[in-house]
Amino acid sequence: MKRVFTLSLVLILILTLLTGCQGGSADELNGKEFFAMDTYMTVRGYEADDELLDSAAKAVTDLEKLISTTYDASEIAQINEAGTGTVTGEAAELLEEALALCGEMQGTLDISIYPIVKVWGFTTKDYRIPSDEEIASLLEKVDCSRIEVKEDGTVTLDDGMEIDLGAVAKGYAGDMLAELFSEAGVTSAIFSLGGNIQCLGSKPDGSPWRVAIQDPESEGVIGILPVTNKAVVTSGGYERYFQGEDGEIYWHIMDPATGRPAKNGLISATAVGDSGIRCDALSTALFVMGPEKAAEFWRAHRNFEMVLVTEDHEILVSAGIADDFEPENGIPYSVSVIE
Ligand code: ADP
Ligand code: MG
C-alpha cells in the first residue's frame, strides 16, 4: 500500500513537471495588470495564484482610495479640504513614514508641496506658469514640519496647507505588496508600479532580477541593473511635463526651496535599496538635490545606491552597484562612478 502511494506521488510529481505545473509551481510566473495611482501596474510572482494577484490589485486600489488628493472622499482629500481630519490604517502608516522621510531629505522632499503642484496645473493638466508673487505666497504654506499628527490619527494643518503623498505612495505600495506576497508564501515576485520596480527575492533559479533603467530622453534604456530583493525607483522630469509659452520645459518634480520645477542638473534619478517607500522618497529628493548634493548625501548615508543621469549626458553610478550596472551599448552618455 505504501509503495503504491509513493509511486502515485512520484507520478503526480512527474505529471506536474510535464504539464507546465498548474496550480502554480516554481516555473510558472503568474501576473496581473491593473490601473491605479494614475499609472499601469503589473504584479507578477512565481507560485502566485489568481486570488493573491486580485488581492494585490485590491490592496493598491484601497490604499489609493484612502490617500488620493483628487478623490474627494479620501482621508487625505478630506483633511486638505477641512484643514483637519483623521488618518487610519495604511494611510496613517504611510503618512507617518512619509513625514519621517521628509525630515531626512534636508528640505528636498516635502509632502506639503501640494499648493505649488496645483498652481502649476499638474493636478488638472491646465498648465500655467505662476507669477513670482503667487509662488512666494504659496510657499508660505509649504513646510512639512508643521504637519501635526496625533497618536489617534488626528491630523491638523495650518490654514491653506495641503498634503500630497504622490512622491512616496507607489513606493509604500511596493512594500505593502512585498509583504502580502511574502505572507502568502511567495518567495519570488516582481512588481512594476509606474517607474517603481520592486522585487521580492530572486528568480526561482537564484539569479537576480534584471531591471531596466529608462533613458530619460528616449523610449530606450540606459542600462540594466541586476538586483535581488530590492526596490529600484526612478524619478524623472520626462514622466510629466509641459512646455511653457516661453519655450521652457516645466516638469512635475518641484524644488521646495523655490516653488518651481527642480532644475538642478539631473534629468533622472534612480534609487536602489531595501525599502520601496524610502527609495521613492530618495528618487524624488536626489532629483531635487542635483548631482553634487546627491553625491554628498550618498557618501553621508551609504545605505542605498543610486544611478543619476545629468543634463550633460553623464550617468553617475554609486560605488556599491557600479560593478553590477550594465550600460546599454551605444547610449549617448558617459558613465562614471561616485566613490
Ligand atoms: P512619479 O510619481 O512621477 O513617479 P515622484 O515619485 O518623483 O514621481 O513624485 C512626484 C510627485 O510628487 C509629483 O507629481 C507631485 O505630486 C509630488 N511632488 C513634486 N515635487 C515634490 C517634492 N519636492 N516633495 C514631495 N512631493 C513632490
Ligand atoms: Mg518618488
Coordinates of C-alpha atoms and ligand atoms in Angstrom, one line a residue:
M1 CA 0.0 0.0 0.0
K2 CA 2.8 2.4 1.0
R3 CA 4.6 1.6 -2.3
V4 CA 1.5 2.4 -4.4
F5 CA 1.1 5.6 -2.5
T6 CA 4.8 6.5 -3.1
L7 CA 4.5 5.6 -6.7
S8 CA 1.4 7.7 -7.2
L9 CA 3.2 10.7 -5.6
V10 CA 6.2 10.2 -8.0
L11 CA 3.7 10.0 -10.9
I12 CA 1.9 13.2 -9.8
L13 CA 5.2 14.9 -9.5
I14 CA 6.4 13.9 -13.0
L15 CA 3.0 14.8 -14.4
T16 CA 3.1 18.2 -12.8
L17 CA 6.5 18.8 -14.1
L18 CA 5.5 17.8 -17.6
T19 CA 2.2 19.7 -17.8
G20 CA 3.8 23.1 -17.0
C21 CA 2.7 23.0 -13.4
Q22 CA -0.8 24.0 -13.0
G23 CA -1.7 25.4 -9.6
G24 CA 1.5 27.4 -9.5
S25 CA 4.9 25.8 -9.1
A26 CA 8.4 27.2 -9.4
D27 CA 8.5 27.7 -13.1
E28 CA 5.2 29.4 -13.5
L29 CA 5.2 33.1 -13.4
N30 CA 1.6 34.4 -12.9
G31 CA 0.8 38.0 -13.4
K32 CA -1.9 40.7 -13.4
E33 CA -2.0 44.2 -14.9
F34 CA -4.2 46.9 -13.5
F35 CA -4.5 50.7 -13.5
A36 CA -4.1 52.5 -10.2
M37 CA -2.5 55.7 -8.9
D38 CA -2.6 57.2 -12.3
T39 CA -0.4 54.5 -13.9
Y40 CA -0.4 51.0 -15.2
M41 CA 0.9 48.5 -12.7
T42 CA 1.9 44.9 -13.1
V43 CA 2.3 42.3 -10.3
R44 CA 4.0 39.0 -11.1
G45 CA 5.1 36.2 -8.9
Y46 CA 6.1 32.6 -9.1
E47 CA 3.5 30.4 -7.4
A48 CA 1.3 33.4 -7.1
D49 CA -2.3 32.3 -7.6
D50 CA -5.1 34.4 -9.1
E51 CA -6.6 35.1 -5.7
L52 CA -3.3 36.6 -4.5
L53 CA -3.0 38.7 -7.6
D54 CA -6.5 40.0 -7.2
S55 CA -5.9 40.9 -3.6
A56 CA -2.7 42.7 -4.6
A57 CA -4.7 44.9 -7.0
K58 CA -7.3 45.5 -4.4
A59 CA -4.8 46.5 -1.7
V60 CA -3.3 49.1 -4.0
T61 CA -6.7 50.4 -5.1
D62 CA -7.8 50.5 -1.4
L63 CA -4.7 52.5 -0.5
E64 CA -5.4 54.9 -3.3
K65 CA -8.9 55.5 -2.1
L66 CA -7.5 56.4 1.3
I67 CA -4.8 58.8 0.2
S68 CA -5.7 60.3 -3.3
T69 CA -5.8 64.1 -3.4
T70 CA -8.3 64.1 -6.2
Y71 CA -10.8 61.5 -4.8
D72 CA -12.9 63.8 -2.6
A73 CA -13.9 61.0 -0.2
S74 CA -10.3 60.0 0.6
E75 CA -8.9 60.7 4.1
I76 CA -6.2 63.0 2.7
A77 CA -8.6 64.9 0.4
Q78 CA -10.9 65.5 3.4
I79 CA -8.0 66.7 5.6
N80 CA -6.9 69.1 2.8
E81 CA -10.5 70.4 2.4
A82 CA -11.2 70.8 6.1
G83 CA -7.8 71.5 7.5
T84 CA -8.2 68.7 9.9
G85 CA -9.4 65.1 9.9
T86 CA -8.2 61.5 10.7
V87 CA -6.0 59.0 9.0
T88 CA -6.5 55.3 9.6
G89 CA -4.7 52.0 8.8
E90 CA -2.4 52.1 5.8
A91 CA -2.9 55.9 5.3
A92 CA -1.8 56.6 8.9
E93 CA 1.3 54.4 8.5
L94 CA 2.1 55.9 5.1
L95 CA 1.8 59.5 6.4
E96 CA 3.9 58.8 9.4
E97 CA 6.7 57.2 7.3
A98 CA 6.4 60.0 4.7
L99 CA 6.9 62.7 7.4
A100 CA 10.0 60.9 8.8
L101 CA 11.4 60.7 5.3
C102 CA 10.7 64.4 4.6
G103 CA 12.7 65.1 7.8
E104 CA 15.6 63.0 6.5
M105 CA 15.8 64.6 3.0
Q106 CA 17.0 68.0 4.0
G107 CA 14.2 70.1 2.6
T108 CA 14.2 68.5 -0.8
L109 CA 11.1 66.3 -0.2
D110 CA 8.1 68.0 1.3
I111 CA 4.6 66.3 1.3
S112 CA 3.0 69.8 1.9
I113 CA 4.2 70.9 -1.6
Y114 CA 0.6 70.4 -3.0
P115 CA -0.4 74.1 -3.3
I116 CA 2.6 74.6 -5.5
V117 CA 2.0 71.4 -7.6
K118 CA -1.6 72.7 -8.1
V119 CA -0.8 76.3 -9.1
W120 CA 1.4 75.0 -11.9
G121 CA -1.6 73.0 -13.1
F122 CA -0.2 69.5 -12.6
T123 CA -3.4 68.2 -10.9
T124 CA -5.8 69.4 -13.6
K125 CA -3.4 69.4 -16.7
D126 CA -4.4 73.0 -17.1
Y127 CA -0.8 74.0 -17.1
R128 CA 0.4 77.6 -16.4
I129 CA 3.4 79.5 -15.2
P130 CA 2.5 81.2 -12.0
S131 CA 3.8 84.7 -11.1
D132 CA 6.7 85.2 -8.6
E133 CA 4.2 86.7 -6.1
E134 CA 1.8 83.7 -6.4
I135 CA 4.7 81.3 -5.8
A136 CA 6.1 83.3 -2.8
S137 CA 2.7 83.4 -1.1
L138 CA 2.0 79.7 -1.7
L139 CA 5.5 78.8 -0.4
E140 CA 4.5 80.1 3.0
K141 CA 2.1 77.1 3.1
V142 CA 4.8 74.6 2.4
D143 CA 6.5 73.2 5.5
C144 CA 6.0 69.5 6.4
S145 CA 7.5 70.1 9.9
R146 CA 4.2 72.0 10.7
I147 CA 2.0 69.0 10.0
E148 CA 0.7 67.6 13.2
V149 CA -0.3 64.0 13.6
K150 CA -1.7 62.9 16.9
E151 CA -1.4 59.3 18.2
D152 CA -5.1 58.7 17.4
G153 CA -4.6 59.7 13.8
T154 CA -5.9 63.2 14.0
V155 CA -4.1 65.5 11.6
T156 CA -4.2 69.3 11.8
L157 CA -2.9 71.6 9.1
D158 CA -2.3 75.3 9.2
D159 CA -4.6 77.5 7.2
G160 CA -4.0 76.9 3.4
M161 CA -1.7 73.9 3.9
E162 CA -2.4 70.7 1.9
I163 CA -0.8 67.2 1.8
D164 CA 0.2 65.2 -1.3
L165 CA 1.7 61.8 -0.8
G166 CA 2.3 61.3 -4.6
A167 CA 6.1 61.3 -4.2
V168 CA 6.1 58.2 -1.9
A169 CA 2.7 56.4 -2.3
K170 CA 3.9 54.0 -5.1
G171 CA 7.0 53.1 -3.0
Y172 CA 4.8 52.4 0.0
A173 CA 2.5 50.2 -2.2
G174 CA 5.6 48.2 -3.3
D175 CA 6.5 47.5 0.3
M176 CA 2.9 46.5 1.0
L177 CA 2.8 44.1 -1.9
A178 CA 6.1 42.5 -1.0
E179 CA 4.7 41.8 2.5
L180 CA 1.4 40.5 1.1
F181 CA 3.2 38.1 -1.3
S182 CA 5.7 37.0 1.4
E183 CA 2.9 36.2 3.8
A184 CA 1.2 34.1 1.1
G185 CA 4.4 32.0 0.9
V186 CA 5.7 33.5 -2.4
T187 CA 9.4 33.9 -2.5
S188 CA 10.0 35.2 -6.0
A189 CA 8.0 38.1 -7.3
I190 CA 8.4 41.4 -9.2
F191 CA 6.1 44.5 -9.2
S192 CA 6.2 47.3 -11.7
L193 CA 4.3 50.3 -10.4
G194 CA 4.9 53.0 -13.0
G195 CA 8.6 53.9 -12.6
N196 CA 8.9 51.9 -9.4
I197 CA 10.2 48.4 -9.6
Q198 CA 10.2 46.3 -6.5
C199 CA 11.3 42.7 -6.4
L200 CA 10.8 40.0 -3.8
G201 CA 13.7 37.6 -3.6
S202 CA 15.5 36.5 -6.8
K203 CA 14.3 34.5 -9.8
P204 CA 13.5 30.9 -8.8
D205 CA 16.9 29.7 -10.1
G206 CA 18.6 32.0 -7.7
S207 CA 19.7 34.5 -10.4
P208 CA 18.9 38.2 -9.8
W209 CA 16.0 40.1 -11.4
R210 CA 17.2 42.3 -14.3
V211 CA 15.8 45.7 -14.0
A212 CA 16.0 48.1 -17.0
I213 CA 16.6 51.8 -16.3
Q214 CA 14.8 54.1 -18.7
D215 CA 16.6 56.6 -20.9
P216 CA 15.1 59.9 -19.8
E217 CA 15.5 61.2 -23.4
S218 CA 14.2 58.3 -25.5
E219 CA 12.0 55.2 -25.4
G220 CA 15.1 53.1 -24.8
V221 CA 17.0 52.1 -21.7
I222 CA 20.4 53.3 -20.4
G223 CA 21.3 50.0 -18.8
I224 CA 20.3 47.0 -16.8
L225 CA 20.7 46.6 -13.1
P226 CA 20.6 43.0 -11.7
V227 CA 19.0 43.0 -8.2
T228 CA 17.7 40.7 -5.6
N229 CA 15.1 41.7 -3.0
K230 CA 15.3 45.4 -3.8
A231 CA 13.3 48.4 -4.8
V232 CA 14.5 50.3 -7.9
V233 CA 12.7 53.6 -8.1
T234 CA 13.2 56.3 -10.8
S235 CA 12.0 59.9 -10.8
G236 CA 12.4 61.9 -14.0
G237 CA 11.3 65.1 -15.5
Y238 CA 10.3 63.2 -18.6
E239 CA 7.4 61.5 -16.7
R240 CA 5.1 64.5 -16.6
Y241 CA 5.9 68.0 -18.0
F242 CA 4.6 70.8 -20.2
Q243 CA 6.2 73.4 -22.5
G244 CA 5.5 76.9 -21.4
E245 CA 4.8 79.8 -23.7
D246 CA 8.4 80.8 -23.2
G247 CA 9.5 77.6 -24.8
E248 CA 10.9 76.2 -21.5
I249 CA 10.1 72.7 -20.2
Y250 CA 8.4 72.6 -16.8
W251 CA 8.1 69.2 -15.0
H252 CA 6.2 67.8 -12.1
I253 CA 9.0 67.5 -9.6
M254 CA 9.2 70.7 -7.5
D255 CA 12.0 72.2 -5.6
P256 CA 10.5 73.2 -2.2
A257 CA 13.2 75.9 -1.9
T258 CA 12.0 77.8 -5.0
G259 CA 8.4 76.6 -5.6
R260 CA 9.5 75.9 -9.2
P261 CA 10.2 72.7 -11.1
A262 CA 13.6 71.4 -9.8
K263 CA 16.3 72.1 -12.4
N264 CA 19.4 71.3 -10.6
G265 CA 21.3 69.4 -13.3
L266 CA 19.6 66.0 -13.3
I267 CA 17.1 64.6 -15.8
S268 CA 16.5 61.4 -13.9
A269 CA 17.4 59.9 -10.5
T270 CA 17.1 56.2 -9.6
A271 CA 17.4 55.0 -6.0
V272 CA 18.1 51.3 -5.1
G273 CA 17.5 49.9 -1.7
D274 CA 15.6 47.6 0.6
S275 CA 12.6 49.8 1.3
G276 CA 10.2 50.9 -1.5
I277 CA 9.0 54.0 0.3
R278 CA 12.5 55.2 1.1
C279 CA 13.7 54.6 -2.5
D280 CA 10.6 56.5 -3.7
A281 CA 11.4 59.4 -1.3
L282 CA 15.1 59.2 -2.3
S283 CA 14.4 59.3 -6.1
T284 CA 12.4 62.5 -5.8
A285 CA 14.8 64.0 -3.2
L286 CA 18.0 63.1 -5.2
F287 CA 16.4 64.6 -8.3
V288 CA 15.8 67.8 -6.4
M289 CA 19.3 67.9 -4.9
G290 CA 21.2 67.7 -8.2
P291 CA 24.4 65.7 -8.8
E292 CA 26.7 67.3 -6.3
K293 CA 24.4 67.3 -3.3
A294 CA 23.1 63.9 -4.1
A295 CA 26.7 62.5 -4.1
E296 CA 27.3 64.2 -0.8
F297 CA 24.1 62.7 0.6
W298 CA 25.0 59.2 -0.6
R299 CA 28.5 59.5 0.9
A300 CA 27.0 60.5 4.3
H301 CA 24.5 57.6 4.3
R302 CA 25.7 54.7 2.2
N303 CA 22.6 52.7 3.0
F304 CA 21.2 52.9 -0.5
E305 CA 22.6 53.1 -4.1
M306 CA 21.8 55.3 -7.0
V307 CA 22.0 55.9 -10.7
L308 CA 21.9 59.6 -11.7
V309 CA 21.5 61.0 -15.2
T310 CA 22.7 64.5 -15.7
E311 CA 21.6 67.1 -18.3
D312 CA 25.2 67.0 -19.6
H313 CA 24.7 63.3 -20.5
E314 CA 26.6 61.7 -17.7
I315 CA 25.5 58.6 -15.9
L316 CA 26.7 58.7 -12.3
V317 CA 26.6 55.3 -10.5
S318 CA 27.3 54.9 -6.8
A319 CA 30.2 52.6 -6.0
G320 CA 28.1 49.9 -4.3
I321 CA 26.4 48.9 -7.6
A322 CA 29.0 50.2 -10.1
D323 CA 30.2 46.7 -10.9
D324 CA 26.7 45.4 -11.4
F325 CA 25.3 48.1 -13.6
E326 CA 25.4 47.1 -17.3
P327 CA 25.2 50.2 -19.5
E328 CA 23.4 49.6 -22.8
N329 CA 25.7 49.6 -25.9
G330 CA 25.8 52.8 -27.9
I331 CA 24.0 55.1 -25.4
P332 CA 24.8 58.8 -25.7
Y333 CA 26.0 59.1 -22.1
S334 CA 29.4 58.6 -20.4
V335 CA 29.4 56.5 -17.2
S336 CA 31.3 57.4 -14.1
V337 CA 31.4 56.1 -10.5
I338 CA 30.6 58.1 -7.4
E339 CA 33.1 56.9 -4.7
Ligands
ADP1 P1 6.3 59.9 -10.1 O1 5.1 60.0 -9.1 O2 6.1 60.6 -11.4 O3 6.9 58.6 -10.2 P2 7.9 61.1 -8.0 O4 7.9 59.9 -7.1 O5 9.1 61.9 -8.1 O6 7.4 60.8 -9.4 O7 6.8 62.1 -7.3 C1 6.4 63.3 -8.0 C2 5.1 63.7 -7.4 O8 5.2 64.1 -6.1 C3 4.6 64.9 -8.2 O9 3.6 64.6 -9.1 C4 3.9 65.8 -7.0 O10 2.6 65.3 -6.8 C5 4.7 65.4 -5.8 N1 6.0 66.2 -5.7 C6 6.6 67.0 -6.5 N2 7.7 67.5 -6.0 C7 7.8 67.1 -4.7 C8 8.7 67.3 -3.7 N3 9.8 68.0 -3.8 N4 8.4 66.7 -2.5 C9 7.3 66.0 -2.3 N5 6.4 65.7 -3.3 C10 6.7 66.3 -4.5
MG2 MG 9.4 59.5 -5.6

